């Protein structure tokens, strides 16, 4: 099965539900392999062929190529280490706790939420997810005190009426000794802000909120920021040359390069210069943002 769940019962009576999405995992692996193969192919080609175009590049262009290759390698590492391709829900009636954690292709394991209590349960609720369509739902574990815990895996959709979802709901409800949810409810206007409250002697404390990027992500954005900064420098030098010589050379992927002169085509020359200035500003903003994220590691405001 490419997308689905695998159920595991431990000798101690715990239930592990492994949710896998092999389509997503295969796509991540394919992109990572391509990202690693492209720099290797160019390096091998440059070593074998002495007439390779790479040998005639200017220093800044060489730096751009090197940064692009490093960026591809960093992208492959980030995909393998940080992209979550499987998720496991662990339920233990013996300990009275449950927890969700994800795993990447490289084996990196990350908790999704804090451990939640399995006592004082009120029921399971299926709720519509989103307002644009009515195709997917979310499963919530509701406690008597009104607190709620999301049990829906992030990589497998909960589609009401399908065999996969019905079996998943049945296994969960049977283990938690709760009725299987049948009706799909409307999502509350105010989403629950906290998970179920647990006893301090039976439940581990909640992990700290991960509001900073990991080292691999910061390295990737640092390389991306450096690449954009060098690209902006090359564009800035081209603009300065165009202003000094009163001519600008513009080329594209599908059309041949064309040179515009201020004395002959002032409107086309001015338009291309202004467009180049706007692109330098836009690329500069992205470069500064990437470098700030690489330095401070901040992905967003703390919750």
mmCIF file of C-alpha atoms in Angstrom, residues 126 128 134-137 158-162 165-166 184:
data_model
loop_
_atom_site.group_PDB
_atom_site.id
_atom_site.type_symbol
_atom_site.label_atom_id
_atom_site.label_comp_id
_atom_site.label_asym_id
_atom_site.label_seq_id
_atom_site.Cartn_x
_atom_site.Cartn_y
_atom_site.Cartn_z
ATOM 1 C CA UNK A 126 -14.650 13.940 13.292
ATOM 2 C CA UNK A 128 -14.613 19.111 8.689
ATOM 3 C CA UNK A 134 -15.730 19.170 2.281
ATOM 4 C CA UNK A 135 -13.407 16.342 1.312
ATOM 5 C CA UNK A 136 -11.143 15.906 4.326
ATOM 6 C CA UNK A 137 -11.728 15.820 8.043
ATOM 7 C CA UNK A 158 -8.781 11.339 6.727
ATOM 8 C CA UNK A 159 -11.475 10.722 4.097
ATOM 9 C CA UNK A 160 -14.862 9.697 5.560
ATOM 10 C CA UNK A 161 -16.352 6.564 4.060
ATOM 11 C CA UNK A 162 -13.134 5.055 2.731
ATOM 12 C CA UNK A 165 -10.226 5.670 7.239
ATOM 13 C CA UNK A 166 -12.942 3.353 8.597
ATOM 14 C CA UNK A 184 -18.875 14.733 10.844
#
